Coordinates of C-alpha atoms in Angstrom, one line a residue:
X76 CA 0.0 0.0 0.0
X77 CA 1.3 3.5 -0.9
X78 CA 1.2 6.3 2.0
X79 CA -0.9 9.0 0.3
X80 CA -0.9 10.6 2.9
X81 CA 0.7 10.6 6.4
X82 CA -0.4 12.3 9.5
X83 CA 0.6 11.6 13.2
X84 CA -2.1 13.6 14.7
X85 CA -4.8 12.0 12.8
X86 CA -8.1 11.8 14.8
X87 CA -7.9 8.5 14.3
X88 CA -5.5 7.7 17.2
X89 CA -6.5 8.3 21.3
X90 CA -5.1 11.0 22.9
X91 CA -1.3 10.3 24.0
X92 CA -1.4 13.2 25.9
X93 CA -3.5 11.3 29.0
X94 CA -1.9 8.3 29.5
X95 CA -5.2 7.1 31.0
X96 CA -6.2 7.0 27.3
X97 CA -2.9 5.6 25.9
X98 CA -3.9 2.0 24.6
X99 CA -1.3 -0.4 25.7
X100 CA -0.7 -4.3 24.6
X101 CA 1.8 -6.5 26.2
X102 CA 2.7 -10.2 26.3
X103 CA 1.3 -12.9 29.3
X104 CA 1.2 -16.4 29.8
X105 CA -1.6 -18.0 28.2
X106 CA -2.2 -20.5 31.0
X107 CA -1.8 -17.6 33.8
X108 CA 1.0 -20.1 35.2
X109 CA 1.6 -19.4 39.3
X110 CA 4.8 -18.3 38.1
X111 CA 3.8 -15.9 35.4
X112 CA 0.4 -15.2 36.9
X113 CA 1.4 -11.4 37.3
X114 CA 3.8 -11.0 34.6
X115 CA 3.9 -8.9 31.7
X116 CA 6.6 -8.9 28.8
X117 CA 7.1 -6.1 26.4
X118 CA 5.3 -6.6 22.9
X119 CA 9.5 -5.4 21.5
X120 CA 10.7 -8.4 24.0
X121 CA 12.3 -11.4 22.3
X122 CA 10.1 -14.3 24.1
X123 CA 7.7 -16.6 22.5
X124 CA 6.6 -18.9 25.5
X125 CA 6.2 -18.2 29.0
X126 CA 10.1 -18.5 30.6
X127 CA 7.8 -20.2 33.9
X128 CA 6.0 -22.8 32.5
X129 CA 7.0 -23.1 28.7
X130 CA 3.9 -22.3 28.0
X131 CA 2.0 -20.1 24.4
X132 CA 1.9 -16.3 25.5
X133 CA -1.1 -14.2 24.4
X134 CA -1.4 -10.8 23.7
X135 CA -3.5 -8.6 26.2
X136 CA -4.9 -4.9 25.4
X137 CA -5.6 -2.5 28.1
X138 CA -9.8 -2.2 27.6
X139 CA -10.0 0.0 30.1
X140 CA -8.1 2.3 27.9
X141 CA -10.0 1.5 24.8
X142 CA -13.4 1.8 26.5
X143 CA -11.8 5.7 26.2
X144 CA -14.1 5.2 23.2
X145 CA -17.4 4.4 23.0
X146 CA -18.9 1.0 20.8
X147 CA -20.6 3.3 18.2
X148 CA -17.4 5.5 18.5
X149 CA -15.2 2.7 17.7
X150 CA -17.3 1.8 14.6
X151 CA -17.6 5.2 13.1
X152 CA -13.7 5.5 13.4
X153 CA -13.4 2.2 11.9
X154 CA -15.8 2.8 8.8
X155 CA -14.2 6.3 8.7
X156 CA -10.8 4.2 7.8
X157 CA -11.5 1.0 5.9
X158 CA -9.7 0.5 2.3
X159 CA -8.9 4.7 2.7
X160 CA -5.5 6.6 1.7
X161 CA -3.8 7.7 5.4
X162 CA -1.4 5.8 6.1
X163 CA -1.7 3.4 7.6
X164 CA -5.3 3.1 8.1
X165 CA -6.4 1.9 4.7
X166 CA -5.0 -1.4 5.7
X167 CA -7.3 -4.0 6.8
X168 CA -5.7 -4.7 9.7
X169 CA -3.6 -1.4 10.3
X170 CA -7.5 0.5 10.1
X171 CA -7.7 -1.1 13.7
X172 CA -4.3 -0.5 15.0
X173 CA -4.9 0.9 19.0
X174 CA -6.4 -3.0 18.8
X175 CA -3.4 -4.3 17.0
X176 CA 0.1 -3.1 18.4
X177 CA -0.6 0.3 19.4
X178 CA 3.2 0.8 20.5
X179 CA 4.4 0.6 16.2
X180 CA 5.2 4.2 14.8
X181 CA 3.3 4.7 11.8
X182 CA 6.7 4.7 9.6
X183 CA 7.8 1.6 11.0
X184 CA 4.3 -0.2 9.4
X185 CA 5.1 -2.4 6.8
X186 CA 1.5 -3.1 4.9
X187 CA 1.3 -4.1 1.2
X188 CA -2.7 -3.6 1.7
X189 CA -3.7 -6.7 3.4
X190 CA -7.0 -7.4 4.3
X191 CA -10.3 -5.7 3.3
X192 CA -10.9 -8.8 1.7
X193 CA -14.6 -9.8 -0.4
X194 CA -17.4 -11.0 1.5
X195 CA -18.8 -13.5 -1.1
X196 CA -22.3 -13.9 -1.2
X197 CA -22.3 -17.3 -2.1
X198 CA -25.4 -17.8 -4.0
X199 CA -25.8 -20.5 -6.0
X200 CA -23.5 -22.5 -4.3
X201 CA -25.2 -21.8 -1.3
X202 CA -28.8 -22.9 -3.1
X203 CA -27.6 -26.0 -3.6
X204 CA -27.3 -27.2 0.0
X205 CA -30.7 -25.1 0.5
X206 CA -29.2 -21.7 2.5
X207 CA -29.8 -18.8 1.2
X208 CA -27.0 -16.5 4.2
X209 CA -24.2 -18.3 3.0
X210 CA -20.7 -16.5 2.5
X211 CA -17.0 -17.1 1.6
X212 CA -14.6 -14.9 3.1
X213 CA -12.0 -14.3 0.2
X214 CA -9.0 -14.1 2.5
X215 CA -7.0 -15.4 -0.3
X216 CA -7.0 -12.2 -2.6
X217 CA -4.7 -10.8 -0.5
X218 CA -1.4 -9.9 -1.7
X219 CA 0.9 -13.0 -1.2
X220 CA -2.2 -15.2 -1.9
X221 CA -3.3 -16.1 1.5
X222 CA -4.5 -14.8 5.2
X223 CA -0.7 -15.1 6.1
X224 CA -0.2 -12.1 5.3
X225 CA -2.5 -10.6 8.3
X226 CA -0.3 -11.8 10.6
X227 CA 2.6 -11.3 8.9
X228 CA 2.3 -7.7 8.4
X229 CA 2.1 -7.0 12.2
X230 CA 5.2 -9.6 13.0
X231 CA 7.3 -8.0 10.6
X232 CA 6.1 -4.0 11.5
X233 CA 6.6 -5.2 14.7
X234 CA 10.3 -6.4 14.2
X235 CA 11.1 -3.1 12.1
X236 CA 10.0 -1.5 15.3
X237 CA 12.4 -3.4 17.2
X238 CA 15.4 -2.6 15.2
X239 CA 14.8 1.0 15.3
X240 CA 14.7 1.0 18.7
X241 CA 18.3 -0.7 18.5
X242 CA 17.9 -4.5 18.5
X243 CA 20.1 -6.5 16.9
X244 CA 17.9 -8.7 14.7
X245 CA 19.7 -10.1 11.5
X246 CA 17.0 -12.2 9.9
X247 CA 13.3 -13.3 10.8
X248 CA 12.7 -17.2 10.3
X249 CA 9.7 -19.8 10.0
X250 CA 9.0 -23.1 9.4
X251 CA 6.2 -23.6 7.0
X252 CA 3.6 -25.7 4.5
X253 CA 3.6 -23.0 1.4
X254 CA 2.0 -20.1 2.5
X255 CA 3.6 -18.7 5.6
X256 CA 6.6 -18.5 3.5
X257 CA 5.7 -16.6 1.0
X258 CA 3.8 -14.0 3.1
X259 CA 7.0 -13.5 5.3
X260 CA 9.3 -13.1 2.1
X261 CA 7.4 -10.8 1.0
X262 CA 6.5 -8.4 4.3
X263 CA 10.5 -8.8 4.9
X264 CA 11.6 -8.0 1.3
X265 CA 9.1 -4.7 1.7
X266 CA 11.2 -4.1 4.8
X267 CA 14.3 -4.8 3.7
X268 CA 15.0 -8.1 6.4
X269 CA 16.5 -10.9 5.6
X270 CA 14.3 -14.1 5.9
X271 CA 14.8 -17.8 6.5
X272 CA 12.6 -20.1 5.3
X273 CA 12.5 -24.4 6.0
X274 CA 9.8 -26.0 4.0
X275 CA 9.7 -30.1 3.8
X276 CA 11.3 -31.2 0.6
X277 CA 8.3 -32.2 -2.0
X278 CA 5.4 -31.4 0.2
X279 CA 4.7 -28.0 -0.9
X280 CA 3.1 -26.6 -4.5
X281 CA 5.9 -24.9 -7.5
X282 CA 3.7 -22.0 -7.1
X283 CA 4.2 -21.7 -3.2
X284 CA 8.0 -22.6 -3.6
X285 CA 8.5 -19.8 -6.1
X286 CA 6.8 -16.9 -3.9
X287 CA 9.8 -16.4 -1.4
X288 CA 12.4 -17.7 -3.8
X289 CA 11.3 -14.5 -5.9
X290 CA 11.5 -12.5 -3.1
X291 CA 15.0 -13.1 -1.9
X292 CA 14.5 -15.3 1.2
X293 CA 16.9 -18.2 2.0
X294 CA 15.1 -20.6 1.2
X295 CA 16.0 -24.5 2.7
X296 CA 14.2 -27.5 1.7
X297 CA 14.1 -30.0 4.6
X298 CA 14.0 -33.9 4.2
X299 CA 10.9 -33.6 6.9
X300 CA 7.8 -32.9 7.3
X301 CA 6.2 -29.6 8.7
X302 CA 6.6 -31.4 12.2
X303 CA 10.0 -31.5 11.6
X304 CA 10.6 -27.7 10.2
X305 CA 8.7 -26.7 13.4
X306 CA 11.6 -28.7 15.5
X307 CA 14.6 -26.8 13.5
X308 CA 13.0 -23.5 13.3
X309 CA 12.5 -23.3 17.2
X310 CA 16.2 -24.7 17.8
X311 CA 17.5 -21.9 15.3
X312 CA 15.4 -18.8 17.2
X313 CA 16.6 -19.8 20.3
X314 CA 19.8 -16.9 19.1
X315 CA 17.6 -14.0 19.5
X316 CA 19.2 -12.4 16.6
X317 CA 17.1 -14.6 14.8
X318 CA 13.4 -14.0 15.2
X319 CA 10.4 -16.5 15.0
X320 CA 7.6 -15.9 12.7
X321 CA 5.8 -18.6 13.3
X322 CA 2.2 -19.0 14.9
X323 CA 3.4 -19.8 18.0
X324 CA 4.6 -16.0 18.3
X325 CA 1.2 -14.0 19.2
X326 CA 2.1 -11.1 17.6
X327 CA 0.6 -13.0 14.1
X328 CA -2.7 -13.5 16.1
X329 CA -3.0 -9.8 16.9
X330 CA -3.0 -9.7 12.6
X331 CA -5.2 -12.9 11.7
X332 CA -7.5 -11.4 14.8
X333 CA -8.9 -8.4 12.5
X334 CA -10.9 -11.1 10.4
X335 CA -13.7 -11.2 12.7
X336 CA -14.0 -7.4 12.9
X337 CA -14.0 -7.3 9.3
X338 CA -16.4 -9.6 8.6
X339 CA -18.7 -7.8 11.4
X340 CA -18.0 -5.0 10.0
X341 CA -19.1 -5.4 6.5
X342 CA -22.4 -6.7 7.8
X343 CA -22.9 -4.0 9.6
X344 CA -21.9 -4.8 12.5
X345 CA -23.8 -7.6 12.7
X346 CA -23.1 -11.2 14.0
X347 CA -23.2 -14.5 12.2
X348 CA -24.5 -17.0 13.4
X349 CA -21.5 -20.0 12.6
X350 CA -18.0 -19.0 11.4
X351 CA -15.8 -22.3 9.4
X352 CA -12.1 -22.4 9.4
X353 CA -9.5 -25.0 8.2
X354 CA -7.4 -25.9 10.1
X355 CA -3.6 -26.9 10.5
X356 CA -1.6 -25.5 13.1
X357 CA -5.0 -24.0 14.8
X358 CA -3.7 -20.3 14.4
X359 CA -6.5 -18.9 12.7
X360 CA -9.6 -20.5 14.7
X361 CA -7.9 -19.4 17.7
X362 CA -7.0 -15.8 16.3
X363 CA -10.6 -15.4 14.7
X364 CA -12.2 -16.1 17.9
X365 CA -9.8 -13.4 20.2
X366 CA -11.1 -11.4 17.4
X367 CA -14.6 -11.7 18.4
X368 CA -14.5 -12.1 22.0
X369 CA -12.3 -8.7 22.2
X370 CA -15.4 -7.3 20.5
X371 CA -17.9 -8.6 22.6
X372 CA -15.7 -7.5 25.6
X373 CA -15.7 -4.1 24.5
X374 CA -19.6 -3.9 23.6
X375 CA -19.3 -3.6 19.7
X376 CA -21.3 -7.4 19.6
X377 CA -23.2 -8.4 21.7
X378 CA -23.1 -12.7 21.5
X379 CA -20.2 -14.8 19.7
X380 CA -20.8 -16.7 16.9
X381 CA -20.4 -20.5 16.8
X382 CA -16.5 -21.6 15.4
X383 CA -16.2 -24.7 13.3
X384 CA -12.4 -26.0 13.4
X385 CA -12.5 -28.3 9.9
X386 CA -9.8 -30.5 9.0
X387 CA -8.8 -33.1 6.6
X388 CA -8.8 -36.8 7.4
X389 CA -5.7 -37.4 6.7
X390 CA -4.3 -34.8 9.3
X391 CA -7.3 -34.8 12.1
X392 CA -5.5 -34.6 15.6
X393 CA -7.9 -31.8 17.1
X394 CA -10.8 -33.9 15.3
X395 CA -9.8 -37.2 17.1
X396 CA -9.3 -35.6 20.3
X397 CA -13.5 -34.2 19.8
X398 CA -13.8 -37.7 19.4
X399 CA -12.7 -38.7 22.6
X400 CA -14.2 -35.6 24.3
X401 CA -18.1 -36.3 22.7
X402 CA -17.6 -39.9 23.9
X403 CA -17.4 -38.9 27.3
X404 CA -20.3 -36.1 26.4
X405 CA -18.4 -33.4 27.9
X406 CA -16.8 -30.0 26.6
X407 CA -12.9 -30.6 24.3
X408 CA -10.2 -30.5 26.8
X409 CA -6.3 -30.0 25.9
X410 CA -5.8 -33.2 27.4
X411 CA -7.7 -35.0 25.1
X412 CA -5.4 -34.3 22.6
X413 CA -2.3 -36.6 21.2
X414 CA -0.1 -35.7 18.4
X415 CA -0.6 -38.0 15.1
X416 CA 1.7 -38.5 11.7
X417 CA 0.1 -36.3 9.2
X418 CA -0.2 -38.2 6.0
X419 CA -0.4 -36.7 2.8
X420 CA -3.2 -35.2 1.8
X421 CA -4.6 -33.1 -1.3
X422 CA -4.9 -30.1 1.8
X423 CA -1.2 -30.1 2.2
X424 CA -1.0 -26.4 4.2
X425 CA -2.6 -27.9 7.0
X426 CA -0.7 -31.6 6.7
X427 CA -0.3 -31.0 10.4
X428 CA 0.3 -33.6 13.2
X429 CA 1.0 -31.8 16.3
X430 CA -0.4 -28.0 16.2
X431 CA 1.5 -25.3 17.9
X432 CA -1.7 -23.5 18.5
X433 CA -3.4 -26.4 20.3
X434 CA -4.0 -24.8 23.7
X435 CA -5.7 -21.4 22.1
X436 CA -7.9 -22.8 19.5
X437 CA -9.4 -25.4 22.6
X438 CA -10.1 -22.4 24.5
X439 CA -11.6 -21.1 21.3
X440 CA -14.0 -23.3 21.0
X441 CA -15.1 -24.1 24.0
X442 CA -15.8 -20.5 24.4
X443 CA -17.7 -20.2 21.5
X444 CA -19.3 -23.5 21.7
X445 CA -17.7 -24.8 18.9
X446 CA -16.4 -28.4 17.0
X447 CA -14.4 -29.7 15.0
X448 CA -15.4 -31.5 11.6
X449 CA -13.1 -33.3 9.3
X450 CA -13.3 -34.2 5.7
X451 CA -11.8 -36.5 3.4
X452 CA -9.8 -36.3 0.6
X453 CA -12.8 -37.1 -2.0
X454 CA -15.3 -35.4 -0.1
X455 CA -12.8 -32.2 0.3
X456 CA -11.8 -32.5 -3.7
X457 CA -15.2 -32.8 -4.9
X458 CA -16.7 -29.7 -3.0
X459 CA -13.7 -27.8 -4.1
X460 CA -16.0 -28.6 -7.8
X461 CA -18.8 -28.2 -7.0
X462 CA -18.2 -24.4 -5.7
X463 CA -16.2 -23.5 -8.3
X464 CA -18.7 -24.2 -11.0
X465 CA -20.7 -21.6 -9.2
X466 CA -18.1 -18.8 -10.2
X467 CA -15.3 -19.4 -7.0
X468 CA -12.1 -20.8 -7.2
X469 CA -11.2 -22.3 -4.1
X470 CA -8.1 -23.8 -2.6
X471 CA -7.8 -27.5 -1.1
X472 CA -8.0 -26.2 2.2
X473 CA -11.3 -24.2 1.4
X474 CA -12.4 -27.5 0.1
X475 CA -12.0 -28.5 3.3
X476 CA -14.3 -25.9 5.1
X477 CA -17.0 -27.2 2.6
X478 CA -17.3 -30.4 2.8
X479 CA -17.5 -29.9 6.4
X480 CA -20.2 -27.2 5.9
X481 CA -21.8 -29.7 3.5
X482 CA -22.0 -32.8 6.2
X483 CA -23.1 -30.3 9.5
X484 CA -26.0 -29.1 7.3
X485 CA -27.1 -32.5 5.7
X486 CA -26.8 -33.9 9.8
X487 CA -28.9 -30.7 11.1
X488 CA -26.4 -29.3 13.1
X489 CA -25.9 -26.1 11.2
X490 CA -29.5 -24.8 10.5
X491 CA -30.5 -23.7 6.6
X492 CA -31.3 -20.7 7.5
X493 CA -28.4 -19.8 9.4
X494 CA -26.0 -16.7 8.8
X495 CA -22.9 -18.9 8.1
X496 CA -19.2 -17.7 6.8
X497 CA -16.4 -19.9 5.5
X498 CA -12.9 -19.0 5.8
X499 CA -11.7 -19.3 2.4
X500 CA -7.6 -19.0 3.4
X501 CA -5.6 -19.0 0.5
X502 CA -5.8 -18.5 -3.7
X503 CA -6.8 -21.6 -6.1
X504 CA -4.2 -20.5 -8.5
X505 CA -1.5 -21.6 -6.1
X506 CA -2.8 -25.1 -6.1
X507 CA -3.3 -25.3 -9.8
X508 CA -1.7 -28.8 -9.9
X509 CA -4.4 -30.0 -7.5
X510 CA -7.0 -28.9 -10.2
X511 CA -5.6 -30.4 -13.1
X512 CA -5.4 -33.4 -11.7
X513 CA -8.8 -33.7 -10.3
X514 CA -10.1 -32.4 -13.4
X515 CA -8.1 -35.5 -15.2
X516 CA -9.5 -37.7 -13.1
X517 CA -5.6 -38.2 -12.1
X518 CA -6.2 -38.7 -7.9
X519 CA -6.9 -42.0 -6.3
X520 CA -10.5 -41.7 -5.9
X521 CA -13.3 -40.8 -9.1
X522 CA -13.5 -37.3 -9.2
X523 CA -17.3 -36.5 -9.5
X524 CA -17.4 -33.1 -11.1
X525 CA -14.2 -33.7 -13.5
X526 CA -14.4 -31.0 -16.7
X527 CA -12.4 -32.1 -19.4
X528 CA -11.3 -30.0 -22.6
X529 CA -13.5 -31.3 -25.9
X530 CA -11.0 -32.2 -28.8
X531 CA -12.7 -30.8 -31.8
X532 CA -11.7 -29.8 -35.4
X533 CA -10.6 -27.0 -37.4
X534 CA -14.0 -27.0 -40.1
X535 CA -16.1 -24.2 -38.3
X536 CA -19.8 -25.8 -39.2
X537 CA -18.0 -29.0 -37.6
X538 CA -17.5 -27.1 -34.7
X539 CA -20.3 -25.2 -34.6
X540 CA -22.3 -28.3 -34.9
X541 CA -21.0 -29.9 -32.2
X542 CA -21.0 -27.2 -29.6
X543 CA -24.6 -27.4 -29.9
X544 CA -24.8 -30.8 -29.2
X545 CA -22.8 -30.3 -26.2
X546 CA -24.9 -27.2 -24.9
X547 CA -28.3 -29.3 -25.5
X548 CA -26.6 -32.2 -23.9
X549 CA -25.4 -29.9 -21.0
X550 CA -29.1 -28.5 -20.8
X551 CA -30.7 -31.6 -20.6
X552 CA -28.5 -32.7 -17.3
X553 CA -29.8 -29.4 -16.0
X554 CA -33.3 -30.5 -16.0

């Protein structure tokens, strides 16, 4: 995004002058450890779990400074802002910043106009499972391709911050399935960081591996899986001149948060009713439901909406552990949880056996009274189809999302006439390999809704001729 315009005194930001007013954010322990119970840790501190327990950290905001503002305040400023020209507001997530990281100087913001992403009505897709309030959040037509780049463009603001301030940071690093990758290449080439990247050899799409290979990064192909990236990355941040972009640091979630205000937002601040996210390392469904429950905390909403955790068959930990929790017909526990092998599977950004973000997306969704679906690799392929023959073009981990969607409504658990919103997390045209080979019937299962190209001639009344026959034919099915 370009700064048109840049003005520290906008009336966009709270009065610094009364430190009463001063929004603050700062780091604490996620599990509220006896150890950590009363600690805080600077959002410009190297520290990714708490130093007491090992546990995740969270970010916390000072509401009673926020509530400086009132709810209808909060939304006029916010509508005021969204997709304008001062910088750095026009950003999707950078519109919200006193909710964000409050402490970044607006010239330390590195935003390549993330977010403010379409709110697909998704209406013929939607008629054909008989809901009329269905809609696909197009997360993917962000810049890199995916909803990495919300978090990624406070992690890496956030580390320019750092290193104006004087610490020594040579490079930011991550372990990751495609997309993570690419959005960190990117927000670190716009910054002008260096940035490591460890992706398991063969597991990742030409279109993914080119991204931060085009943008400079170095670039390491690991004979592991994501699993085993996680284990290197986390050995190679522990030098703190080396800084983790992963999900386990919080200061993504503060990013990938601003997709539940958004989507509020463009309904007019209205709630929906059921909210479905794929899920891999369980960063988003955790980050989507902070979003909403620092809303309702703050009096813009008034209920949270239910969160749906979907994930592929083939990489189902958090689904198993459901399992085991609805057995016992009680609420998900962290302890229900064991880590699986991930096997290959069509929905490889989310080929994920032992989630980072386990302990925030349970808490998620007990809070919102959520589940977790799964879906398999047919059943994910084939409503990937089926979608996109009603004008989308969805990734395999969409896919996901909807055949989930597709099995809670056929079972009457999500209601018809629901207000329902899938996540839709990243661009089909990075995963054009999956879509040419389900469209050549090339997987190991039929694919239902494969579309073929016609071999014709050159003659034109040949062709013309036989086009016809293929629209009658076509019309016929219809009916």
């Amino acid at each position: 995004m370009t700064a048109m315009t840049a003005d520290p005194g906008h009336s966009g930001q709270l009065d610094s002058s009364d430190p009463a007013r001063r929004p603050a954010a700062w780091f604490r322990c996620l599990a509220a450890c006896s150890g950590g119970s009363g600690s805080r840790w600077a959002l410009d501190e190297v520290i990714y779990r708490c130093p007491h327990c090992d546990g995740l950290l969270e970010v916390v905001h000072d509401h009673d400074a926020l509530r400086a503002r009132t709810p209808a305040q909060w939304k006029a400023l916010f509508d005021e802002r969204y997709l304008r020209t001062t910088w750095p507001y026009g950003s999707g997530v950078w519109g919200k910043k006193e909710w964000v990281q409050p402490h970044v100087d607006d010239a330390n913001v590195v935003s390549l106009l993330e977010g403010g992403t379409n709110l697909f009505w998704a209406e013929r897709y939607g008629a054909t499972l008989g809901m009329r309030d269905l809609w696909i959040k197009q997360c993917g037509t962000s810049h890199t391709g995916s909803f990495k780049d919300l978090g990624m463009t406070v992690l890496v603001s956030s580390v320019k911050q750092m290193i104006a301030q004087g610490r020594s940071i040579r490079a930011v690093a991550c372990a990751s399935t495609g997309d993570t990758s690419a959005a960190l290449a990117a927000y670190g080439a716009a910054a002008g960081i260096p940035v490591v990247v460890l992706l398991p050899a063969a597991k990742i799409t030409a279109a993914q591996l080119v991204q931060p290979l085009a943008n400079g990064a170095v670039v390491c192909s690991l004979d592991t899986d994501f699993d085993g990236c996680m284990r290197v990355v986390q050995a190679l941040t522990e030098d703190s001149s080396i800084y983790l972009a992963n999900s386990m640091n919080s200061l993504r979630v503060e990013g990938q948060k601003t997709i539940a205000a958004e989507m509020v937002q463009q309904f007019d601040w209205e709630v929906p009713d059921w909210v479905l996210v794929p899920g891999g390392n369980l960063g988003n469904v955790s980050a989507i439901a902070k979003g909403f429950e620092e809303m309702l905390a703050l009096g813009m909403i008034d209920r949270l909406p239910r969160m749906v955790c979907c994930q592929a068959q083939r990489a189902n930990p958090l689904y198993l552990a459901q399992q085991r929790a609805d057995a016992e017909n009680r609420a998900l526990r962290e302890s229900d949880f064991s880590p699986v092998h991930a096997e290959a599977t069509l929905a490889s950004a989310i080929q994920i056996g032992n989630p980072v973000s386990l302990p925030k997306a349970v808490r998620a969704l007990v809070r919102t009274r959520g589940l977790v679906e799964q879906a398999s690799e047919a059943e994910l392929a084939d409503a990937v189809a089926r979608a996109d023959r009603t004008g989308m073009f969805n990734c395999p981990h969409t896919g996901v999302a909807l055949a989930c969607l597709e099995k809670l409504v056929a079972r009457g658990v999500i209601d018809r006439g629901e207000r329902v919103i899938v996540i839709s997390t990243a661009h089909g045209l990075k995963f054009t390999e999956f879509k040419t080979r389900y469209h050549e019937n090339a997987l190991d299962f039929e694919a239902r809704h494969a579309n073929r190209p016609v071999p014709m001639g050159s003659e034109p009344a040949e062709v013309v001729a036989a086009l016809h026959r293929l629209l009658d034919r076509r019309a016929s099915d219809q009916t």
